[in-house]
């Protein structure tokens, strides 16, 4: 599993999980919901996922201005 943590550097973050869309293309799923959550909530989500998949990969992006966009769609 690959998770993408987008840290807003204001104490909040968004966590996306790599998935496959119904069309068979790669996509990202909002693991922590549409709105940013606290860093603690993001880390708790990551830890829950780590218990399910100990070979988890986490990529963290620091994005204070909210400019980062994924190459694949977010569903």
PDB file of N, CA, C and O in Angstrom:
ATOM      1  N   UNK A   1       0.841  -1.180   0.000  1.00  0.00           N
ATOM      2  CA  UNK A   1       0.000   0.000   0.000  1.00  0.00           C
ATOM      3  C   UNK A   1       0.882   1.238   0.000  1.00  0.00           C
ATOM      4  O   UNK A   1       1.912   1.274   0.654  1.00  0.00           O
ATOM      5  N   UNK A   2       0.436   2.269  -0.708  1.00  0.00           N
ATOM      6  CA  UNK A   2       1.120   3.553  -0.718  1.00  0.00           C
ATOM      7  C   UNK A   2       0.161   4.612  -0.200  1.00  0.00           C
ATOM      8  O   UNK A   2      -0.968   4.716  -0.662  1.00  0.00           O
ATOM      9  N   UNK A   3       0.607   5.369   0.806  1.00  0.00           N
ATOM     10  CA  UNK A   3      -0.165   6.494   1.324  1.00  0.00           C
ATOM     11  C   UNK A   3       0.585   7.772   1.003  1.00  0.00           C
ATOM     12  O   UNK A   3       1.817   7.807   1.046  1.00  0.00           O
ATOM     13  N   UNK A   4      -0.168   8.801   0.697  1.00  0.00           N
ATOM     14  CA  UNK A   4       0.392  10.116   0.435  1.00  0.00           C
ATOM     15  C   UNK A   4      -0.137  11.055   1.507  1.00  0.00           C
ATOM     16  O   UNK A   4      -1.343  11.274   1.605  1.00  0.00           O
ATOM     17  N   UNK A   5       0.761  11.547   2.350  1.00  0.00           N
ATOM     18  CA  UNK A   5       0.372  12.484   3.402  1.00  0.00           C
ATOM     19  C   UNK A   5       0.763  13.884   2.943  1.00  0.00           C
ATOM     20  O   UNK A   5       1.943  14.152   2.690  1.00  0.00           O
ATOM     21  N   UNK A   6      -0.223  14.745   2.830  1.00  0.00           N
ATOM     22  CA  UNK A   6       0.021  16.120   2.425  1.00  0.00           C
ATOM     23  C   UNK A   6      -0.093  16.985   3.671  1.00  0.00           C
ATOM     24  O   UNK A   6      -1.197  17.238   4.162  1.00  0.00           O
ATOM     25  N   UNK A   7       1.057  17.394   4.205  1.00  0.00           N
ATOM     26  CA  UNK A   7       1.106  18.199   5.427  1.00  0.00           C
ATOM     27  C   UNK A   7       0.967  19.669   5.053  1.00  0.00           C
ATOM     28  O   UNK A   7       1.738  20.189   4.242  1.00  0.00           O
ATOM     29  N   UNK A   8      -0.035  20.328   5.621  1.00  0.00           N
ATOM     30  CA  UNK A   8      -0.299  21.733   5.307  1.00  0.00           C
ATOM     31  C   UNK A   8       0.605  22.686   6.086  1.00  0.00           C
ATOM     32  O   UNK A   8       0.595  23.875   5.843  1.00  0.00           O
ATOM     33  N   UNK A   9       1.371  22.156   7.041  1.00  0.00           N
ATOM     34  CA  UNK A   9       2.291  22.929   7.885  1.00  0.00           C
ATOM     35  C   UNK A   9       1.582  23.951   8.760  1.00  0.00           C
ATOM     36  O   UNK A   9       2.177  24.927   9.198  1.00  0.00           O
ATOM     37  N   UNK A  10       0.298  23.720   9.007  1.00  0.00           N
ATOM     38  CA  UNK A  10      -0.465  24.552   9.939  1.00  0.00           C
ATOM     39  C   UNK A  10      -1.088  23.678  11.028  1.00  0.00           C
ATOM     40  O   UNK A  10      -2.027  24.069  11.693  1.00  0.00           O
ATOM     41  N   UNK A  11      -0.559  22.440  11.162  1.00  0.00           N
ATOM     42  CA  UNK A  11      -1.099  21.494  12.134  1.00  0.00           C
ATOM     43  C   UNK A  11      -2.138  20.556  11.546  1.00  0.00           C
ATOM     44  O   UNK A  11      -2.715  19.753  12.260  1.00  0.00           O
ATOM     45  N   UNK A  12      -2.384  20.677  10.224  1.00  0.00           N
ATOM     46  CA  UNK A  12      -3.358  19.802   9.578  1.00  0.00           C
ATOM     47  C   UNK A  12      -2.709  19.062   8.415  1.00  0.00           C
ATOM     48  O   UNK A  12      -1.638  19.430   7.938  1.00  0.00           O
ATOM     49  N   UNK A  13      -3.397  18.010   7.958  1.00  0.00           N
ATOM     50  CA  UNK A  13      -2.881  17.200   6.852  1.00  0.00           C
ATOM     51  C   UNK A  13      -4.042  16.484   6.174  1.00  0.00           C
ATOM     52  O   UNK A  13      -5.145  16.389   6.718  1.00  0.00           O
ATOM     53  N   UNK A  14      -3.764  15.979   4.994  1.00  0.00           N
ATOM     54  CA  UNK A  14      -4.680  15.131   4.239  1.00  0.00           C
ATOM     55  C   UNK A  14      -3.912  13.855   3.934  1.00  0.00           C
ATOM     56  O   UNK A  14      -2.733  13.912   3.568  1.00  0.00           O
ATOM     57  N   UNK A  15      -4.566  12.699   4.059  1.00  0.00           N
ATOM     58  CA  UNK A  15      -3.915  11.441   3.704  1.00  0.00           C
ATOM     59  C   UNK A  15      -4.710  10.794   2.577  1.00  0.00           C
ATOM     60  O   UNK A  15      -5.927  10.612   2.682  1.00  0.00           O
ATOM     61  N   UNK A  16      -3.995  10.478   1.506  1.00  0.00           N
ATOM     62  CA  UNK A  16      -4.588   9.804   0.357  1.00  0.00           C
ATOM     63  C   UNK A  16      -4.005   8.404   0.261  1.00  0.00           C
ATOM     64  O   UNK A  16      -2.831   8.189   0.562  1.00  0.00           O
ATOM     65  N   UNK A  17      -4.832   7.465  -0.183  1.00  0.00           N
ATOM     66  CA  UNK A  17      -4.409   6.080  -0.334  1.00  0.00           C
ATOM     67  C   UNK A  17      -4.484   5.699  -1.809  1.00  0.00           C
ATOM     68  O   UNK A  17      -5.492   5.950  -2.472  1.00  0.00           O
ATOM     69  N   UNK A  18      -3.415   5.092  -2.322  1.00  0.00           N
ATOM     70  CA  UNK A  18      -3.405   4.702  -3.726  1.00  0.00           C
ATOM     71  C   UNK A  18      -4.377   3.551  -3.936  1.00  0.00           C
ATOM     72  O   UNK A  18      -4.429   2.600  -3.153  1.00  0.00           O
ATOM     73  N   UNK A  19      -5.166   3.642  -5.003  1.00  0.00           N
ATOM     74  CA  UNK A  19      -6.175   2.637  -5.294  1.00  0.00           C
ATOM     75  C   UNK A  19      -6.320   2.501  -6.805  1.00  0.00           C
ATOM     76  O   UNK A  19      -5.637   3.184  -7.568  1.00  0.00           O
ATOM     77  N   UNK A  20      -7.213   1.634  -7.225  1.00  0.00           N
ATOM     78  CA  UNK A  20      -7.544   1.481  -8.635  1.00  0.00           C
ATOM     79  C   UNK A  20      -9.002   1.866  -8.814  1.00  0.00           C
ATOM     80  O   UNK A  20      -9.877   1.372  -8.104  1.00  0.00           O
ATOM     81  N   UNK A  21      -9.271   2.753  -9.771  1.00  0.00           N
ATOM     82  CA  UNK A  21     -10.633   3.200 -10.051  1.00  0.00           C
ATOM     83  C   UNK A  21     -11.407   2.084 -10.757  1.00  0.00           C
ATOM     84  O   UNK A  21     -10.821   1.106 -11.229  1.00  0.00           O
ATOM     85  N   UNK A  22     -12.714   2.242 -10.850  1.00  0.00           N
ATOM     86  CA  UNK A  22     -13.567   1.249 -11.504  1.00  0.00           C
ATOM     87  C   UNK A  22     -13.163   1.021 -12.961  1.00  0.00           C
ATOM     88  O   UNK A  22     -13.370  -0.063 -13.511  1.00  0.00           O
ATOM     89  N   UNK A  23     -12.560   2.018 -13.569  1.00  0.00           N
ATOM     90  CA  UNK A  23     -12.122   1.913 -14.961  1.00  0.00           C
ATOM     91  C   UNK A  23     -10.819   1.144 -15.107  1.00  0.00           C
ATOM     92  O   UNK A  23     -10.364   0.885 -16.216  1.00  0.00           O
ATOM     93  N   UNK A  24     -10.173   0.820 -13.994  1.00  0.00           N
ATOM     94  CA  UNK A  24      -8.913   0.097 -14.007  1.00  0.00           C
ATOM     95  C   UNK A  24      -7.697   1.003 -13.972  1.00  0.00           C
ATOM     96  O   UNK A  24      -6.570   0.521 -13.964  1.00  0.00           O
ATOM     97  N   UNK A  25      -7.912   2.310 -13.951  1.00  0.00           N
ATOM     98  CA  UNK A  25      -6.796   3.256 -13.891  1.00  0.00           C
ATOM     99  C   UNK A  25      -6.425   3.526 -12.441  1.00  0.00           C
ATOM    100  O   UNK A  25      -7.222   3.337 -11.524  1.00  0.00           O
ATOM    101  N   UNK A  26      -5.215   4.010 -12.240  1.00  0.00           N
ATOM    102  CA  UNK A  26      -4.773   4.372 -10.892  1.00  0.00           C
ATOM    103  C   UNK A  26      -5.493   5.633 -10.434  1.00  0.00           C
ATOM    104  O   UNK A  26      -5.793   6.522 -11.232  1.00  0.00           O
ATOM    105  N   UNK A  27      -5.714   5.699  -9.136  1.00  0.00           N
ATOM    106  CA  UNK A  27      -6.371   6.862  -8.539  1.00  0.00           C
ATOM    107  C   UNK A  27      -5.938   6.946  -7.083  1.00  0.00           C
ATOM    108  O   UNK A  27      -5.254   6.061  -6.564  1.00  0.00           O
ATOM    109  N   UNK A  28      -6.326   8.041  -6.439  1.00  0.00           N
ATOM    110  CA  UNK A  28      -6.088   8.240  -5.010  1.00  0.00           C
ATOM    111  C   UNK A  28      -7.432   8.339  -4.323  1.00  0.00           C
ATOM    112  O   UNK A  28      -8.336   8.999  -4.810  1.00  0.00           O
ATOM    113  N   UNK A  29      -7.557   7.692  -3.182  1.00  0.00           N
ATOM    114  CA  UNK A  29      -8.774   7.735  -2.380  1.00  0.00           C
ATOM    115  C   UNK A  29      -8.503   8.581  -1.141  1.00  0.00           C
ATOM    116  O   UNK A  29      -7.434   8.479  -0.534  1.00  0.00           O
ATOM    117  N   UNK A  30      -9.459   9.406  -0.781  1.00  0.00           N
ATOM    118  CA  UNK A  30      -9.317  10.262   0.403  1.00  0.00           C
ATOM    119  C   UNK A  30      -9.440   9.401   1.660  1.00  0.00           C
ATOM    120  O   UNK A  30     -10.529   9.046   2.071  1.00  0.00           O
ATOM    121  N   UNK A  31      -8.328   9.100   2.272  1.00  0.00           N
ATOM    122  CA  UNK A  31      -8.329   8.253   3.464  1.00  0.00           C
ATOM    123  C   UNK A  31      -8.861   8.963   4.698  1.00  0.00           C
ATOM    124  O   UNK A  31      -9.491   8.347   5.554  1.00  0.00           O
ATOM    125  N   UNK A  32      -8.610  10.254   4.788  1.00  0.00           N
ATOM    126  CA  UNK A  32      -9.022  11.005   5.975  1.00  0.00           C
ATOM    127  C   UNK A  32     -10.158  11.980   5.682  1.00  0.00           C
ATOM    128  O   UNK A  32     -10.420  12.871   6.471  1.00  0.00           O
ATOM    129  N   UNK A  33     -10.813  11.823   4.545  1.00  0.00           N
ATOM    130  CA  UNK A  33     -11.950  12.680   4.223  1.00  0.00           C
ATOM    131  C   UNK A  33     -11.581  13.843   3.323  1.00  0.00           C
ATOM    132  O   UNK A  33     -10.431  14.033   2.955  1.00  0.00           O
ATOM    133  N   UNK A  34     -12.580  14.631   2.973  1.00  0.00           N
ATOM    134  CA  UNK A  34     -12.407  15.739   2.030  1.00  0.00           C
ATOM    135  C   UNK A  34     -11.623  16.895   2.641  1.00  0.00           C
ATOM    136  O   UNK A  34     -10.770  17.490   1.990  1.00  0.00           O
ATOM    137  N   UNK A  35     -11.889  17.199   3.890  1.00  0.00           N
ATOM    138  CA  UNK A  35     -11.241  18.326   4.553  1.00  0.00           C
ATOM    139  C   UNK A  35      -9.984  17.879   5.294  1.00  0.00           C
ATOM    140  O   UNK A  35      -9.885  16.725   5.727  1.00  0.00           O
ATOM    141  N   UNK A  36      -9.006  18.778   5.456  1.00  0.00           N
ATOM    142  CA  UNK A  36      -7.823  18.430   6.249  1.00  0.00           C
ATOM    143  C   UNK A  36      -8.204  18.056   7.686  1.00  0.00           C
ATOM    144  O   UNK A  36      -9.186  18.559   8.228  1.00  0.00           O
ATOM    145  N   UNK A  37      -7.423  17.156   8.266  1.00  0.00           N
ATOM    146  CA  UNK A  37      -7.605  16.741   9.658  1.00  0.00           C
ATOM    147  C   UNK A  37      -6.361  17.164  10.434  1.00  0.00           C
ATOM    148  O   UNK A  37      -5.355  17.555   9.847  1.00  0.00           O
ATOM    149  N   UNK A  38      -6.412  17.054  11.751  1.00  0.00           N
ATOM    150  CA  UNK A  38      -5.238  17.391  12.551  1.00  0.00           C
ATOM    151  C   UNK A  38      -4.115  16.404  12.247  1.00  0.00           C
ATOM    152  O   UNK A  38      -4.360  15.277  11.790  1.00  0.00           O
ATOM    153  N   UNK A  39      -2.888  16.833  12.521  1.00  0.00           N
ATOM    154  CA  UNK A  39      -1.735  15.943  12.333  1.00  0.00           C
ATOM    155  C   UNK A  39      -1.923  14.653  13.123  1.00  0.00           C
ATOM    156  O   UNK A  39      -1.590  13.577  12.646  1.00  0.00           O
ATOM    157  N   UNK A  40      -2.462  14.775  14.337  1.00  0.00           N
ATOM    158  CA  UNK A  40      -2.682  13.595  15.185  1.00  0.00           C
ATOM    159  C   UNK A  40      -3.669  12.629  14.530  1.00  0.00           C
ATOM    160  O   UNK A  40      -3.464  11.409  14.555  1.00  0.00           O
ATOM    161  N   UNK A  41      -4.732  13.155  13.947  1.00  0.00           N
ATOM    162  CA  UNK A  41      -5.712  12.293  13.260  1.00  0.00           C
ATOM    163  C   UNK A  41      -5.087  11.641  12.030  1.00  0.00           C
ATOM    164  O   UNK A  41      -5.350  10.463  11.752  1.00  0.00           O
ATOM    165  N   UNK A  42      -4.282  12.385  11.301  1.00  0.00           N
ATOM    166  CA  UNK A  42      -3.610  11.827  10.126  1.00  0.00           C
ATOM    167  C   UNK A  42      -2.668  10.699  10.544  1.00  0.00           C
ATOM    168  O   UNK A  42      -2.646   9.634   9.921  1.00  0.00           O
ATOM    169  N   UNK A  43      -1.898  10.922  11.593  1.00  0.00           N
ATOM    170  CA  UNK A  43      -0.973   9.897  12.072  1.00  0.00           C
ATOM    171  C   UNK A  43      -1.713   8.674  12.599  1.00  0.00           C
ATOM    172  O   UNK A  43      -1.266   7.537  12.412  1.00  0.00           O
ATOM    173  N   UNK A  44      -2.854   8.882  13.261  1.00  0.00           N
ATOM    174  CA  UNK A  44      -3.659   7.754  13.752  1.00  0.00           C
ATOM    175  C   UNK A  44      -4.162   6.916  12.581  1.00  0.00           C
ATOM    176  O   UNK A  44      -4.144   5.676  12.640  1.00  0.00           O
ATOM    177  N   UNK A  45      -4.591   7.568  11.506  1.00  0.00           N
ATOM    178  CA  UNK A  45      -5.032   6.854  10.309  1.00  0.00           C
ATOM    179  C   UNK A  45      -3.877   6.030   9.738  1.00  0.00           C
ATOM    180  O   UNK A  45      -4.047   4.858   9.408  1.00  0.00           O
ATOM    181  N   UNK A  46      -2.702   6.646   9.646  1.00  0.00           N
ATOM    182  CA  UNK A  46      -1.536   5.948   9.109  1.00  0.00           C
ATOM    183  C   UNK A  46      -1.192   4.740   9.973  1.00  0.00           C
ATOM    184  O   UNK A  46      -0.899   3.651   9.455  1.00  0.00           O
ATOM    185  N   UNK A  47      -1.244   4.874  11.286  1.00  0.00           N
ATOM    186  CA  UNK A  47      -0.932   3.761  12.180  1.00  0.00           C
ATOM    187  C   UNK A  47      -1.947   2.624  12.028  1.00  0.00           C
ATOM    188  O   UNK A  47      -1.571   1.441  12.063  1.00  0.00           O
ATOM    189  N   UNK A  48      -3.223   2.967  11.855  1.00  0.00           N
ATOM    190  CA  UNK A  48      -4.237   1.923  11.624  1.00  0.00           C
ATOM    191  C   UNK A  48      -3.947   1.171  10.335  1.00  0.00           C
ATOM    192  O   UNK A  48      -4.069  -0.057  10.277  1.00  0.00           O
ATOM    193  N   UNK A  49      -3.546   1.893   9.298  1.00  0.00           N
ATOM    194  CA  UNK A  49      -3.224   1.252   8.029  1.00  0.00           C
ATOM    195  C   UNK A  49      -1.962   0.399   8.144  1.00  0.00           C
ATOM    196  O   UNK A  49      -1.869  -0.660   7.530  1.00  0.00           O
ATOM    197  N   UNK A  50      -1.014   0.866   8.938  1.00  0.00           N
ATOM    198  CA  UNK A  50       0.232   0.112   9.136  1.00  0.00           C
ATOM    199  C   UNK A  50      -0.051  -1.234   9.820  1.00  0.00           C
ATOM    200  O   UNK A  50       0.615  -2.231   9.539  1.00  0.00           O
ATOM    201  N   UNK A  51      -1.030  -1.265  10.732  1.00  0.00           N
ATOM    202  CA  UNK A  51      -1.390  -2.529  11.386  1.00  0.00           C
ATOM    203  C   UNK A  51      -1.944  -3.522  10.364  1.00  0.00           C
ATOM    204  O   UNK A  51      -1.749  -4.720  10.504  1.00  0.00           O
ATOM    205  N   UNK A  52      -2.639  -3.014   9.343  1.00  0.00           N
ATOM    206  CA  UNK A  52      -3.213  -3.870   8.308  1.00  0.00           C
ATOM    207  C   UNK A  52      -2.167  -4.295   7.280  1.00  0.00           C
ATOM    208  O   UNK A  52      -2.277  -5.358   6.682  1.00  0.00           O
ATOM    209  N   UNK A  53      -1.183  -3.425   7.053  1.00  0.00           N
ATOM    210  CA  UNK A  53      -0.159  -3.699   6.043  1.00  0.00           C
ATOM    211  C   UNK A  53       1.192  -3.205   6.553  1.00  0.00           C
ATOM    212  O   UNK A  53       1.529  -2.028   6.402  1.00  0.00           O
ATOM    213  N   UNK A  54       1.980  -4.085   7.160  1.00  0.00           N
ATOM    214  CA  UNK A  54       3.267  -3.661   7.718  1.00  0.00           C
ATOM    215  C   UNK A  54       4.282  -3.222   6.651  1.00  0.00           C
ATOM    216  O   UNK A  54       5.287  -2.607   6.966  1.00  0.00           O
ATOM    217  N   UNK A  55       4.018  -3.522   5.372  1.00  0.00           N
ATOM    218  CA  UNK A  55       4.909  -3.123   4.281  1.00  0.00           C
ATOM    219  C   UNK A  55       4.426  -1.812   3.634  1.00  0.00           C
ATOM    220  O   UNK A  55       4.669  -1.554   2.468  1.00  0.00           O
ATOM    221  N   UNK A  56       3.771  -1.000   4.408  1.00  0.00           N
ATOM    222  CA  UNK A  56       3.191   0.263   3.960  1.00  0.00           C
ATOM    223  C   UNK A  56       4.269   1.271   3.588  1.00  0.00           C
ATOM    224  O   UNK A  56       5.274   1.398   4.282  1.00  0.00           O
ATOM    225  N   UNK A  57       4.050   1.996   2.501  1.00  0.00           N
ATOM    226  CA  UNK A  57       4.935   3.085   2.083  1.00  0.00           C
ATOM    227  C   UNK A  57       4.196   4.393   2.300  1.00  0.00           C
ATOM    228  O   UNK A  57       3.036   4.529   1.910  1.00  0.00           O
ATOM    229  N   UNK A  58       4.873   5.367   2.904  1.00  0.00           N
ATOM    230  CA  UNK A  58       4.265   6.674   3.161  1.00  0.00           C
ATOM    231  C   UNK A  58       5.141   7.736   2.505  1.00  0.00           C
ATOM    232  O   UNK A  58       6.344   7.809   2.769  1.00  0.00           O
ATOM    233  N   UNK A  59       4.522   8.542   1.667  1.00  0.00           N
ATOM    234  CA  UNK A  59       5.209   9.675   1.047  1.00  0.00           C
ATOM    235  C   UNK A  59       4.599  10.924   1.657  1.00  0.00           C
ATOM    236  O   UNK A  59       3.384  11.108   1.607  1.00  0.00           O
ATOM    237  N   UNK A  60       5.439  11.765   2.248  1.00  0.00           N
ATOM    238  CA  UNK A  60       4.931  12.986   2.877  1.00  0.00           C
ATOM    239  C   UNK A  60       5.365  14.206   2.063  1.00  0.00           C
ATOM    240  O   UNK A  60       6.538  14.375   1.750  1.00  0.00           O
ATOM    241  N   UNK A  61       4.379  15.027   1.737  1.00  0.00           N
ATOM    242  CA  UNK A  61       4.604  16.262   0.984  1.00  0.00           C
ATOM    243  C   UNK A  61       4.294  17.426   1.918  1.00  0.00           C
ATOM    244  O   UNK A  61       3.234  17.457   2.533  1.00  0.00           O
ATOM    245  N   UNK A  62       5.207  18.371   2.022  1.00  0.00           N
ATOM    246  CA  UNK A  62       4.942  19.591   2.791  1.00  0.00           C
ATOM    247  C   UNK A  62       4.426  20.640   1.816  1.00  0.00           C
ATOM    248  O   UNK A  62       5.119  20.997   0.857  1.00  0.00           O
ATOM    249  N   UNK A  63       3.201  21.097   2.040  1.00  0.00           N
ATOM    250  CA  UNK A  63       2.530  21.965   1.068  1.00  0.00           C
ATOM    251  C   UNK A  63       1.777  23.084   1.776  1.00  0.00           C
ATOM    252  O   UNK A  63       0.554  23.068   1.861  1.00  0.00           O
ATOM    253  N   UNK A  64       2.510  24.027   2.277  1.00  0.00           N
ATOM    254  CA  UNK A  64       1.921  25.141   3.030  1.00  0.00           C
ATOM    255  C   UNK A  64       0.893  25.927   2.200  1.00  0.00           C
ATOM    256  O   UNK A  64      -0.140  26.340   2.687  1.00  0.00           O
ATOM    257  N   UNK A  65       1.160  26.129   0.921  1.00  0.00           N
ATOM    258  CA  UNK A  65       0.289  26.965   0.087  1.00  0.00           C
ATOM    259  C   UNK A  65      -0.815  26.193  -0.627  1.00  0.00           C
ATOM    260  O   UNK A  65      -1.640  26.784  -1.311  1.00  0.00           O
ATOM    261  N   UNK A  66      -0.840  24.878  -0.481  1.00  0.00           N
ATOM    262  CA  UNK A  66      -1.905  24.088  -1.093  1.00  0.00           C
ATOM    263  C   UNK A  66      -1.805  23.988  -2.602  1.00  0.00           C
ATOM    264  O   UNK A  66      -2.820  23.903  -3.290  1.00  0.00           O
ATOM    265  N   UNK A  67      -0.599  23.945  -3.141  1.00  0.00           N
ATOM    266  CA  UNK A  67      -0.400  23.919  -4.577  1.00  0.00           C
ATOM    267  C   UNK A  67      -0.209  22.509  -5.152  1.00  0.00           C
ATOM    268  O   UNK A  67      -0.317  22.319  -6.356  1.00  0.00           O
ATOM    269  N   UNK A  68       0.060  21.518  -4.295  1.00  0.00           N
ATOM    270  CA  UNK A  68       0.343  20.173  -4.778  1.00  0.00           C
ATOM    271  C   UNK A  68      -0.913  19.551  -5.397  1.00  0.00           C
ATOM    272  O   UNK A  68      -2.009  19.641  -4.860  1.00  0.00           O
ATOM    273  N   UNK A  69      -0.714  18.913  -6.547  1.00  0.00           N
ATOM    274  CA  UNK A  69      -1.786  18.154  -7.211  1.00  0.00           C
ATOM    275  C   UNK A  69      -1.235  16.790  -7.615  1.00  0.00           C
ATOM    276  O   UNK A  69      -0.100  16.699  -8.062  1.00  0.00           O
ATOM    277  N   UNK A  70      -2.049  15.770  -7.477  1.00  0.00           N
ATOM    278  CA  UNK A  70      -1.640  14.428  -7.864  1.00  0.00           C
ATOM    279  C   UNK A  70      -1.736  14.274  -9.387  1.00  0.00           C
ATOM    280  O   UNK A  70      -2.498  14.986 -10.041  1.00  0.00           O
ATOM    281  N   UNK A  71      -0.975  13.333  -9.942  1.00  0.00           N
ATOM    282  CA  UNK A  71      -1.064  13.025 -11.374  1.00  0.00           C
ATOM    283  C   UNK A  71      -2.318  12.223 -11.692  1.00  0.00           C
ATOM    284  O   UNK A  71      -2.869  12.336 -12.770  1.00  0.00           O
ATOM    285  N   UNK A  72      -2.736  11.380 -10.749  1.00  0.00           N
ATOM    286  CA  UNK A  72      -3.929  10.574 -10.918  1.00  0.00           C
ATOM    287  C   UNK A  72      -5.119  11.260 -10.252  1.00  0.00           C
ATOM    288  O   UNK A  72      -4.955  12.085  -9.351  1.00  0.00           O
ATOM    289  N   UNK A  73      -6.351  10.921 -10.651  1.00  0.00           N
ATOM    290  CA  UNK A  73      -7.524  11.550 -10.039  1.00  0.00           C
ATOM    291  C   UNK A  73      -7.678  11.164  -8.574  1.00  0.00           C
ATOM    292  O   UNK A  73      -7.227  10.107  -8.141  1.00  0.00           O
ATOM    293  N   UNK A  74      -8.310  12.049  -7.820  1.00  0.00           N
ATOM    294  CA  UNK A  74      -8.635  11.789  -6.415  1.00  0.00           C
ATOM    295  C   UNK A  74     -10.120  11.481  -6.356  1.00  0.00           C
ATOM    296  O   UNK A  74     -10.953  12.288  -6.782  1.00  0.00           O
ATOM    297  N   UNK A  75     -10.448  10.289  -5.849  1.00  0.00           N
ATOM    298  CA  UNK A  75     -11.858   9.871  -5.790  1.00  0.00           C
ATOM    299  C   UNK A  75     -12.333   9.737  -4.370  1.00  0.00           C
ATOM    300  O   UNK A  75     -11.570   9.740  -3.452  1.00  0.00           O
TER     301      UNK A  75
END
